[in-house]
CSV table of C-alpha atoms in Angstrom, one decimal:
chain,number,residue,atom,x,y,z
A,202,MET,CA,53.9,7.0,-10.8
A,203,LEU,CA,52.5,7.1,-7.3
A,204,THR,CA,50.8,10.5,-6.5
A,205,LYS,CA,50.1,11.9,-3.1
A,206,SER,CA,46.4,11.1,-3.4
A,207,ASP,CA,47.4,7.5,-4.3
A,208,PHE,CA,49.5,7.3,-1.1
A,209,LEU,CA,46.7,8.7,1.0
A,210,GLN,CA,44.2,6.3,-0.5
A,211,TYR,CA,46.6,3.4,0.4
A,212,LEU,CA,46.5,4.5,4.0
A,213,VAL,CA,42.7,4.1,3.9
A,214,SER,CA,42.8,0.7,2.2
A,215,PRO,CA,45.6,-0.9,0.1
A,216,LEU,CA,42.9,-2.5,-2.1
A,217,HIS,CA,41.3,0.8,-2.8
A,218,LEU,CA,44.6,2.0,-4.3
A,219,TRP,CA,44.9,-1.1,-6.4
A,220,ALA,CA,41.4,-0.6,-7.7
A,221,LYS,CA,42.1,3.0,-8.5
A,222,LYS,CA,45.2,2.2,-10.5
A,223,HIS,CA,43.4,-0.6,-12.4
A,224,ASN,CA,40.1,1.2,-13.1
A,225,GLU,CA,38.1,-1.0,-10.7
A,226,ILE,CA,36.5,1.9,-8.8
A,227,THR,CA,32.8,1.4,-9.3
A,228,LYS,CA,31.3,3.9,-6.8
A,229,SER,CA,31.1,7.4,-8.1
A,230,LEU,CA,31.6,10.5,-6.0
A,231,SER,CA,28.5,11.6,-4.1
A,232,THR,CA,26.9,15.0,-4.4
A,233,PHE,CA,28.3,15.9,-1.0
A,234,ASP,CA,31.8,14.7,-2.0
A,235,ILE,CA,31.8,17.0,-5.0
A,236,HIS,CA,30.5,19.9,-2.8
A,237,ILE,CA,33.4,19.4,-0.3
A,238,MET,CA,35.9,19.3,-3.2
A,239,ASN,CA,34.6,22.5,-4.6
A,240,GLN,CA,34.7,24.2,-1.2
A,241,GLY,CA,38.3,23.0,-0.9
A,242,TYR,CA,39.2,24.8,-4.1
A,243,GLU,CA,37.6,27.9,-2.9
A,244,VAL,CA,39.6,27.8,0.4
A,245,GLU,CA,42.8,27.3,-1.6
A,246,ASN,CA,42.2,30.4,-3.7
A,247,ILE,CA,41.6,32.6,-0.6
A,248,ALA,CA,44.5,31.0,1.2
A,249,LYS,CA,46.8,32.1,-1.7
A,250,ASP,CA,45.7,35.7,-1.1
A,251,PHE,CA,46.3,35.2,2.7
A,252,LEU,CA,49.9,33.9,2.1
A,253,GLU,CA,50.8,36.7,-0.3
A,254,THR,CA,49.3,39.4,1.9
A,255,TYR,CA,50.1,38.4,5.4
A,256,LEU,CA,52.9,35.7,5.6
A,257,ILE,CA,55.3,36.5,2.9
A,258,ARG,CA,57.9,39.1,4.0
A,259,THR,CA,58.5,41.1,0.9
A,260,SER,CA,61.0,43.3,2.9
A,261,GLU,CA,63.2,40.2,2.9
A,262,ASN,CA,62.5,39.4,-0.7
A,263,GLU,CA,60.5,36.3,0.1
A,264,SER,CA,58.4,34.8,-2.7
A,265,MET,CA,55.9,32.1,-3.2
A,266,VAL,CA,55.9,29.0,-5.4
A,267,TRP,CA,52.3,28.1,-6.0
A,268,GLN,CA,51.1,24.6,-6.7
A,269,LYS,CA,54.3,23.3,-8.4
A,270,SER,CA,54.7,19.6,-9.3
A,271,PHE,CA,57.7,17.6,-8.0
A,272,SER,CA,58.9,14.0,-8.7
A,273,ASP,CA,61.4,11.7,-7.2
A,274,GLN,CA,61.9,8.2,-8.8
A,275,HIS,CA,58.3,6.9,-9.1
A,276,TYR,CA,56.8,9.3,-6.5
A,277,THR,CA,55.1,12.5,-7.6
A,278,LEU,CA,53.0,15.4,-6.1
A,279,ARG,CA,51.8,18.9,-6.6
A,280,SER,CA,52.4,21.1,-3.5
A,281,ASP,CA,50.1,23.8,-2.4
A,282,ALA,CA,52.6,26.6,-1.5
A,283,LEU,CA,56.3,26.9,-0.9
A,284,VAL,CA,57.6,30.2,0.5
A,285,TYR,CA,61.2,30.9,-0.5
A,286,LYS,CA,63.4,32.6,2.1
A,287,PRO,CA,66.6,34.1,0.4
A,288,LYS,CA,68.3,34.7,3.8
A,289,SER,CA,68.6,31.0,4.5
A,290,ASP,CA,68.2,29.8,0.9
A,291,SER,CA,65.4,27.6,2.1
A,292,TYR,CA,61.7,27.0,1.8
A,293,ASP,CA,58.7,26.8,4.2
A,294,LEU,CA,56.1,24.3,3.0
A,295,TYR,CA,52.4,25.1,3.5
A,296,GLU,CA,49.7,22.4,3.1
A,297,ILE,CA,46.2,24.0,2.8
A,298,LYS,CA,43.2,22.3,4.3
A,299,SER,CA,39.6,23.4,4.5
A,300,GLY,CA,39.0,21.9,8.0
A,301,THR,CA,39.3,23.7,11.3
A,302,SER,CA,41.8,21.4,13.0
A,303,ILE,CA,44.7,19.0,12.3
A,304,LYS,CA,44.1,15.4,11.7
A,305,ARG,CA,46.7,12.6,12.0
A,306,GLU,CA,46.7,11.9,8.3
A,307,ASN,CA,47.8,15.5,7.7
A,308,TYR,CA,51.2,14.6,9.1
A,309,TYR,CA,51.5,11.7,6.7
A,310,ASP,CA,50.4,13.9,3.8
A,311,VAL,CA,53.1,16.5,4.5
A,312,ALA,CA,55.7,13.9,5.2
A,313,TYR,CA,55.2,12.4,1.8
A,314,GLN,CA,55.7,15.9,0.3
A,315,TYR,CA,58.8,16.5,2.4
A,316,LEU,CA,60.5,13.3,1.3
A,317,ILE,CA,60.2,14.4,-2.4
A,318,ILE,CA,60.7,18.1,-2.3
A,319,SER,CA,63.7,18.0,0.2
A,320,LYS,CA,65.6,16.0,-2.5
A,321,LYS,CA,65.8,19.2,-4.5
A,322,HIS,CA,65.3,22.0,-2.1
A,323,LYS,CA,66.2,22.8,1.5
A,324,ILE,CA,63.0,22.7,3.6
A,325,ASP,CA,63.1,24.7,6.8
A,326,ARG,CA,59.6,24.6,8.4
A,327,LEU,CA,56.4,22.7,7.6
A,328,PHE,CA,53.0,24.2,8.1
A,329,LEU,CA,49.4,23.2,8.0
A,330,LEU,CA,47.2,26.2,6.9
A,331,HIS,CA,43.6,25.6,8.0
A,332,LEU,CA,40.5,27.6,8.8
A,333,ASN,CA,40.2,29.3,12.1
A,334,LYS,CA,37.3,27.9,14.1
A,335,ASN,CA,37.3,30.9,16.4
A,336,TYR,CA,36.8,33.5,13.7
A,337,ILE,CA,33.3,34.9,13.5
A,338,ARG,CA,32.4,36.9,10.4
A,339,LYS,CA,31.4,40.5,10.9
A,340,GLY,CA,31.1,42.5,7.7
A,341,GLU,CA,33.6,41.8,4.9
A,342,LEU,CA,35.5,38.5,5.1
A,343,ASP,CA,38.6,39.1,7.1
A,344,ILE,CA,41.1,36.6,5.6
A,345,GLU,CA,43.8,37.6,8.1
A,346,GLN,CA,41.6,36.1,10.8
A,347,LEU,CA,40.1,33.3,8.7
A,348,PHE,CA,43.2,31.2,8.6
A,349,VAL,CA,45.6,29.6,11.2
A,350,ALA,CA,49.1,28.5,10.2
A,351,GLU,CA,50.3,25.7,12.5
A,352,ASP,CA,53.9,24.6,12.6
A,353,ILE,CA,53.8,20.8,12.4
A,354,THR,CA,57.5,20.3,11.6
A,355,GLU,CA,58.4,18.1,14.5
A,356,LYS,CA,55.3,16.0,14.2
A,357,VAL,CA,55.9,15.4,10.5
A,358,LEU,CA,59.6,14.5,11.0
A,359,GLU,CA,58.5,11.9,13.6
A,360,THR,CA,56.7,10.0,10.8
A,361,ILE,CA,59.3,10.3,8.0
A,362,GLU,CA,60.8,6.8,8.4
A,363,GLU,CA,57.3,5.2,8.6
A,364,VAL,CA,56.1,7.1,5.5
A,365,GLU,CA,59.2,6.2,3.5
A,366,ILE,CA,58.5,2.5,4.2
A,367,THR,CA,54.7,2.8,3.6
A,368,ARG,CA,55.0,4.7,0.3
A,369,SER,CA,57.3,1.9,-1.0
A,370,LYS,CA,54.6,-0.7,-0.1
A,371,ALA,CA,52.0,1.5,-1.7
A,372,TRP,CA,54.0,1.7,-5.0
A,373,GLU,CA,54.4,-2.1,-5.0
A,374,THR,CA,50.7,-2.5,-4.4
A,375,ALA,CA,49.8,-0.1,-7.2
A,376,ARG,CA,52.0,-1.9,-9.8
A,377,SER,CA,50.8,-5.4,-8.7
A,378,LYS,CA,49.2,-7.2,-11.6
A,379,SER,CA,46.7,-9.0,-9.3
A,380,SER,CA,44.6,-7.9,-6.4
A,381,LYS,CA,45.1,-11.3,-4.7
A,382,GLY,CA,46.4,-10.9,-1.2
A,383,ILE,CA,46.0,-7.1,-1.0
A,384,GLU,CA,44.2,-6.0,2.2
A,385,HIS,CA,40.7,-4.9,1.7
A,386,CYS,CA,38.8,-2.2,3.7
A,387,TYR,CA,36.6,-2.9,6.7
A,388,LYS,CA,33.8,-0.4,6.0
A,389,PRO,CA,31.5,-1.8,3.2
A,390,GLY,CA,29.2,1.2,3.4
A,391,ASP,CA,31.9,3.6,2.4
A,392,CYS,CA,33.7,1.3,0.0
A,393,PRO,CA,34.3,2.6,-3.6
A,394,CYS,CA,35.0,-0.9,-4.9
A,395,PRO,CA,32.6,-3.4,-3.1
A,396,GLY,CA,33.1,-5.9,-6.0
A,397,LEU,CA,36.7,-6.3,-4.8
A,398,CYS,CA,36.6,-5.7,-1.1
A,399,HIS,CA,33.2,-7.3,-0.3
A,400,LEU,CA,32.2,-9.5,-3.2
A,401,HIS,CA,30.5,-12.2,-1.2
A,402,LEU,CA,29.1,-10.1,1.6
A,403,PRO,CA,26.1,-11.8,3.3
A,404,ASP,CA,22.9,-9.9,3.9
A,405,PHE,CA,23.6,-9.4,7.6
A,406,SER,CA,27.4,-9.3,8.0
A,407,ILE,CA,29.8,-8.8,10.9
A,408,TYR,CA,30.2,-5.2,9.6
A,409,ASP,CA,26.6,-4.5,10.6
A,410,ILE,CA,27.4,-5.0,14.3
A,411,PRO,CA,27.3,-1.4,15.6
A,412,ARG,CA,30.6,0.1,16.8
A,413,ILE,CA,32.6,-3.2,16.3
A,414,THR,CA,36.3,-2.3,16.1
A,415,GLU,CA,38.5,-3.1,13.1
A,416,ARG,CA,40.6,-5.4,15.3
A,417,LYS,CA,37.5,-7.5,16.2
A,418,LYS,CA,36.5,-7.6,12.5
A,419,LYS,CA,39.9,-8.9,11.6
A,420,GLU,CA,39.7,-11.5,14.4
A,421,LEU,CA,36.3,-12.8,13.1
A,422,LEU,CA,37.5,-12.9,9.5
A,423,ALA,CA,40.6,-14.9,10.7
A,424,MET,CA,38.1,-17.3,12.2
A,425,GLY,CA,36.4,-17.6,8.8
A,426,ILE,CA,33.3,-15.7,10.1
A,427,LEU,CA,31.6,-13.1,7.9
A,428,ASP,CA,27.9,-13.7,8.6
A,429,ALA,CA,26.7,-12.0,11.8
A,430,LYS,CA,24.6,-15.1,12.7
A,431,ASP,CA,27.8,-17.2,12.9
A,432,ILE,CA,29.5,-15.1,15.6
A,433,PRO,CA,30.1,-17.4,18.5
A,434,ASN,CA,28.4,-16.7,21.8
A,435,THR,CA,31.9,-16.7,23.4
A,436,PHE,CA,33.2,-14.0,21.2
A,437,PRO,CA,33.7,-10.7,23.2
A,438,LEU,CA,31.0,-8.2,22.4
A,439,ASN,CA,29.3,-5.6,24.5
A,440,SER,CA,25.6,-6.1,25.5
A,441,LYS,CA,24.2,-4.1,22.5
A,442,GLN,CA,26.4,-5.9,20.0
A,443,ARG,CA,25.5,-9.2,21.5
A,444,LEU,CA,21.8,-8.3,21.2
A,445,ILE,CA,22.3,-7.4,17.5
A,446,SER,CA,24.2,-10.6,16.9
A,447,GLY,CA,21.4,-12.5,18.5
A,448,LEU,CA,18.8,-10.9,16.1
A,449,ALA,CA,20.9,-12.1,13.2
A,450,LYS,CA,20.5,-15.6,14.5
A,451,SER,CA,16.9,-15.6,15.6
A,452,LYS,CA,15.4,-13.4,12.9
A,453,GLN,CA,13.0,-12.2,15.6
A,454,GLU,CA,12.4,-8.6,16.7
A,455,HIS,CA,13.3,-7.5,20.2
A,456,ILE,CA,10.9,-5.5,22.3
A,457,ASP,CA,11.8,-4.1,25.8
A,458,TYR,CA,8.3,-3.3,26.9
A,459,LYS,CA,9.3,-2.0,30.3
A,460,ALA,CA,11.8,0.5,28.8
A,461,ILE,CA,9.2,1.6,26.2
A,462,GLN,CA,6.6,2.1,28.9
A,463,LYS,CA,9.0,4.2,31.0
A,464,GLU,CA,9.8,6.5,28.1
A,465,MET,CA,6.2,6.8,26.9
A,466,GLU,CA,5.0,7.9,30.3
A,467,SER,CA,7.6,10.7,30.5
A,468,PHE,CA,6.4,12.5,27.4
A,469,ILE,CA,4.3,15.7,27.6
A,470,PHE,CA,1.6,16.5,25.1
A,471,PRO,CA,1.3,18.2,22.7
A,472,LEU,CA,4.1,16.3,20.9
A,473,TYR,CA,6.1,17.9,18.2
A,474,PHE,CA,8.3,16.2,15.5
A,475,LEU,CA,11.0,18.5,14.2
A,476,ASP,CA,13.6,18.2,11.5
A,477,TYR,CA,16.1,20.8,10.1
A,478,GLU,CA,17.7,20.9,6.7
A,479,THR,CA,21.0,22.8,6.5
A,480,PHE,CA,23.8,24.0,4.2
A,481,LEU,CA,27.4,23.4,5.1
A,482,SER,CA,29.8,26.2,4.1
A,483,ALA,CA,33.5,26.1,4.7
A,484,ILE,CA,33.8,29.9,4.3
A,485,PRO,CA,31.3,31.8,6.5
A,486,LEU,CA,28.9,33.5,4.1
A,487,TYR,CA,27.0,35.8,6.5
A,488,ASP,CA,27.7,37.8,9.7
A,489,GLY,CA,27.7,35.7,12.9
A,490,TYR,CA,28.9,32.5,11.2
A,491,HIS,CA,32.2,30.7,11.7
A,492,ALA,CA,34.0,28.4,9.3
A,493,GLN,CA,32.4,25.0,8.5
A,494,GLN,CA,29.1,26.0,10.1
A,495,GLN,CA,25.8,24.6,9.2
A,496,MET,CA,23.1,27.1,8.1
A,497,VAL,CA,19.6,26.1,8.8
A,498,PHE,CA,17.4,26.9,5.8
A,499,GLN,CA,14.4,24.7,6.3
A,500,TYR,CA,12.3,22.9,8.9
A,501,SER,CA,9.3,20.6,9.0
A,502,LEU,CA,7.1,20.3,12.1
A,503,HIS,CA,4.3,17.9,12.9
A,504,LYS,CA,2.2,18.5,16.0
A,505,MET,CA,0.2,15.9,17.8
A,506,GLY,CA,-2.3,17.3,20.4
A,507,SER,CA,-3.2,13.9,21.7
A,508,ILE,CA,-2.6,10.3,20.6
A,509,GLU,CA,-6.1,10.3,18.9
A,510,ASP,CA,-5.7,13.7,17.2
A,511,GLU,CA,-4.9,14.1,13.5
A,512,CYS,CA,-1.4,15.6,13.2
A,513,LYS,CA,-1.0,19.1,12.0
A,514,HIS,CA,1.9,20.0,9.7
A,515,ARG,CA,3.8,23.2,9.5
A,516,GLU,CA,6.9,24.0,7.4
A,517,TYR,CA,9.3,26.7,6.3
A,518,LEU,CA,11.8,27.0,3.5
A,519,SER,CA,14.0,30.0,2.8
A,520,THR,CA,13.9,30.8,-0.9
A,521,GLU,CA,15.9,34.0,-1.0
A,522,ASN,CA,19.7,34.5,-1.5
A,523,GLU,CA,20.2,35.9,2.1
A,524,GLU,CA,20.9,34.6,5.6
A,525,PRO,CA,18.2,32.0,5.9
A,526,SER,CA,17.5,31.6,9.6
A,527,SER,CA,16.2,35.1,10.5
A,528,THR,CA,12.6,34.6,9.2
A,529,LEU,CA,12.7,30.8,10.0
A,530,ILE,CA,13.2,31.2,13.7
A,531,LYS,CA,10.3,33.7,14.0
A,532,LYS,CA,7.9,31.2,12.4
A,533,LEU,CA,9.3,28.3,14.4
A,534,SER,CA,9.0,30.0,17.7
A,535,ASP,CA,5.3,30.8,17.0
A,536,GLU,CA,4.5,27.3,15.9
A,537,ILE,CA,6.3,25.0,18.4
A,538,GLY,CA,4.9,26.5,21.6
A,539,THR,CA,6.5,26.5,25.0
A,540,THR,CA,5.3,23.2,26.3
A,541,GLY,CA,5.3,19.6,25.0
A,542,THR,CA,8.0,17.1,24.1
A,543,VAL,CA,9.9,17.8,20.9
A,544,PHE,CA,11.1,14.7,19.0
A,545,VAL,CA,14.0,14.7,16.6
A,546,TRP,CA,16.1,11.9,15.2
A,547,PHE,CA,19.8,12.1,16.3
A,548,LYS,CA,19.5,15.0,18.7
A,549,PRO,CA,23.1,16.2,18.7
A,550,PHE,CA,22.4,17.6,15.2
A,551,GLU,CA,19.3,19.7,16.0
A,552,MET,CA,20.5,20.6,19.5
A,553,THR,CA,23.8,22.0,18.1
A,554,ARG,CA,21.9,24.0,15.5
A,555,ASN,CA,19.7,25.4,18.3
A,556,LYS,CA,22.8,26.4,20.3
A,557,GLU,CA,24.2,28.1,17.2
A,558,LEU,CA,21.0,29.9,16.4
A,559,ALA,CA,20.8,31.2,20.0
A,560,VAL,CA,24.2,32.8,19.4
A,561,LEU,CA,23.2,34.2,16.0
A,562,HIS,CA,19.9,35.6,17.3
A,563,THR,CA,20.4,36.6,20.9
A,564,ASP,CA,16.7,37.8,21.1
A,565,TYR,CA,15.8,34.1,20.8
A,566,ALA,CA,18.4,32.7,23.1
A,567,ASP,CA,16.0,31.8,25.8
A,568,PHE,CA,13.6,30.1,23.3
A,569,PHE,CA,16.4,27.9,21.9
A,570,ILE,CA,17.7,27.0,25.4
A,571,ASP,CA,14.1,26.0,26.4
A,572,LEU,CA,13.6,24.1,23.1
A,573,ASN,CA,16.7,22.0,23.8
A,574,ASP,CA,15.5,21.2,27.3
A,575,ARG,CA,12.3,19.7,25.6
A,576,ILE,CA,14.1,17.6,23.0
A,577,TYR,CA,13.9,13.9,23.0
A,578,ASP,CA,15.8,11.7,20.5
A,579,LEU,CA,13.2,9.3,19.0
A,580,GLY,CA,16.1,7.3,17.5
A,581,ASP,CA,17.1,6.3,21.0
A,582,PHE,CA,14.3,3.7,21.1
A,583,ILE,CA,16.4,1.9,18.4
A,584,ASN,CA,19.9,3.1,19.4
A,585,LEU,CA,19.4,2.0,23.0
A,586,GLY,CA,17.9,-1.3,22.1
A,587,TYR,CA,14.3,-0.7,23.3
A,588,TYR,CA,13.0,-1.9,20.0
A,589,LEU,CA,15.1,-3.8,17.4
A,590,HIS,CA,14.3,-5.6,14.2
A,591,PRO,CA,16.7,-7.9,12.3
A,592,ASP,CA,15.9,-6.0,9.1
A,593,PHE,CA,17.5,-2.9,10.7
A,594,LYS,CA,20.8,-4.7,10.1
A,595,GLY,CA,22.3,-3.1,13.2
A,596,SER,CA,21.5,0.5,12.1
A,597,TRP,CA,19.4,3.1,13.7
A,598,SER,CA,19.4,5.5,10.8
A,599,ILE,CA,15.8,6.6,10.0
A,600,LYS,CA,16.6,5.7,6.4
A,601,ASN,CA,17.0,2.1,7.5
A,602,VAL,CA,14.3,2.0,10.3
A,603,LEU,CA,11.4,3.7,8.4
A,604,PRO,CA,11.0,1.1,5.6
A,605,VAL,CA,10.9,-1.7,8.1
A,606,MET,CA,8.5,-0.2,10.7
A,607,VAL,CA,6.4,1.9,8.2
A,608,PRO,CA,6.8,0.2,4.8
A,609,GLU,CA,4.2,2.4,3.2
A,610,LEU,CA,6.6,5.3,3.5
A,611,SER,CA,9.8,5.4,1.6
A,612,TYR,CA,12.6,7.7,0.5
A,613,GLN,CA,13.0,5.7,-2.7
A,614,ASP,CA,12.2,7.3,-6.0
A,615,MET,CA,12.0,10.8,-4.5
A,616,GLU,CA,13.6,13.6,-6.5
A,617,ILE,CA,15.4,14.6,-3.3
A,618,GLY,CA,15.9,11.7,-0.9
A,619,LYS,CA,19.0,12.5,1.0
A,620,GLY,CA,20.3,15.4,3.1
A,621,ASP,CA,23.3,16.2,0.9
A,622,GLN,CA,21.0,16.3,-2.2
A,623,ALA,CA,18.8,18.8,-0.3
A,624,MET,CA,21.7,20.9,0.6
A,625,ILE,CA,22.9,21.2,-3.0
A,626,ALA,CA,19.4,21.7,-4.5
A,627,TRP,CA,18.8,24.6,-2.1
A,628,ARG,CA,22.1,26.2,-3.1
A,629,ASP,CA,21.2,25.9,-6.8
A,630,MET,CA,17.7,27.2,-6.1
A,631,ILE,CA,18.8,30.5,-4.5
A,632,ASN,CA,22.1,31.0,-6.4
A,633,GLY,CA,21.7,29.5,-9.8
A,634,ASP,CA,20.4,31.1,-13.0
A,635,LEU,CA,17.4,28.7,-13.0
A,636,ALA,CA,14.1,29.2,-14.7
A,637,GLU,CA,11.2,29.9,-12.3
A,638,SER,CA,9.7,26.5,-13.2
A,639,GLU,CA,12.9,24.7,-12.2
A,640,LYS,CA,13.0,26.7,-8.9
A,641,LYS,CA,9.4,25.7,-8.2
A,642,LYS,CA,10.2,22.1,-8.9
A,643,ILE,CA,13.2,22.2,-6.4
A,644,LYS,CA,11.1,23.9,-3.8
A,645,GLU,CA,8.4,21.3,-4.0
A,646,ALA,CA,10.9,18.5,-3.8
A,647,LEU,CA,12.6,20.0,-0.8
A,648,LEU,CA,9.4,20.5,1.1
A,649,LYS,CA,8.3,16.9,0.3
A,650,TYR,CA,11.6,15.5,1.5
A,651,CYS,CA,11.7,17.3,4.8
A,652,GLN,CA,8.1,16.6,5.5
A,653,LEU,CA,8.7,12.9,5.1
A,654,ASP,CA,11.4,13.1,7.8
A,655,THR,CA,8.9,14.3,10.4
A,656,LEU,CA,6.0,12.3,9.1
A,657,GLY,CA,8.2,9.2,9.3
A,658,MET,CA,8.9,10.1,13.0
A,659,VAL,CA,5.2,10.4,13.7
A,660,ARG,CA,4.4,7.0,12.2
A,661,ILE,CA,7.4,5.3,14.0
A,662,PHE,CA,6.2,6.9,17.3
A,663,GLN,CA,2.7,5.6,16.7
A,664,LYS,CA,4.1,2.1,16.1
A,665,LEU,CA,6.0,2.3,19.4
A,666,TRP,CA,3.0,3.7,21.2
A,667,GLY,CA,1.0,0.7,19.9
A,668,MET,CA,3.6,-1.6,21.6
A,669,TYR,CA,3.2,0.4,24.8
A,670,GLN,CA,-0.6,0.0,24.7
A,671,ASP,CA,-0.3,-3.7,24.0
A,672,HIS,CA,1.9,-4.1,27.0
A,673,GLN,CA,-0.7,-2.2,29.1
A,674,LYS,CA,-3.3,-4.9,28.4
A,675,PHE,CA,-1.3,-7.6,30.2
């Protein structure tokens, strides 16, 4: 049988579906994947109450069929909700999602369901029930405002013919005895079965070229090119991609001294290095929050008074089961001052959190507006190509950059070494029935992890400053 999740997996990659059906999936779900799944179940339960309370017209004897299984030939599924309307002897189908908007794959999802269920029941309208991004919690959770039911009937019906053909191909793929000839994925980093999709992947492959399109990946593979160093100079790439491809060939670092000098001379001391840790909740847990909003529960801050000074470190971690940012922002505003460049890594994240905190805590709005004006993305030195090393493998993630530039610092072997692990550990620390010794252990691991993020930025900055000084000598 081909399930709905099988069909959706086929849309991502046919070979992923084959691997799933033949027990060849080797990559387990991440901590964050499990968190998202659990949040989805929570949203479903609240959505059921929403449908029963606000959408079903009991005056017209409407009723709901909840999570019923349906099959047609070798296709099967379990629907979220069907609302029966006696007047027309028909059903409205509701697919529940924990996101705040409609994605293209949602149309295919619902079309797959429609093809099966409509064989047995008359389907009137098709809806996607998702979280309302405009709802801001105030007091008790208002489930009437929490959800939006969007009619996607026309959009879904436009895909019916395509889905009918595609699901047949998916079924044939699933029952194939061999994986030979089945199309693999084009994202090795996310692949759940790299032994099938990317068995002989070179150390620096074409997939490491930043922002290269799937079409160009396919073109290169058709030319028999998998190693980034083999990309012809005539192959169409943008300037950044060409630079990365050149690094794969030369194995030499690239330093744009003039660009580094220009940036270094724009910074204002004291310098600050800031990093937030956050918890992502589908359902707003506290007043002032909206659906799928990140809650800042921790920061690490390093301060450098001058290039010769020893850095001072400050930090904060909320350890109580309450809205975490209220005390945090008071401490941060005292420690970060009103002048000086503030370095972060990937500034859209911290700057968005600052904008949200300004809305949550209006007394600090001016502080966060000013703070965002002072922020500089240290990762831009890599992202914009001012400094590149072949061992970055085309990435500018600090997890890839730090071990190359500052090999004495590492996220390896840390009890908490990733942001999603920090998120779940914090939740367990404040919500779980953990022994005090276990809470203390988690707290220490969280502080150590966040501190490494900002210490890593300090050390990377110092390396870049050294390049700037070397250039000044000539």
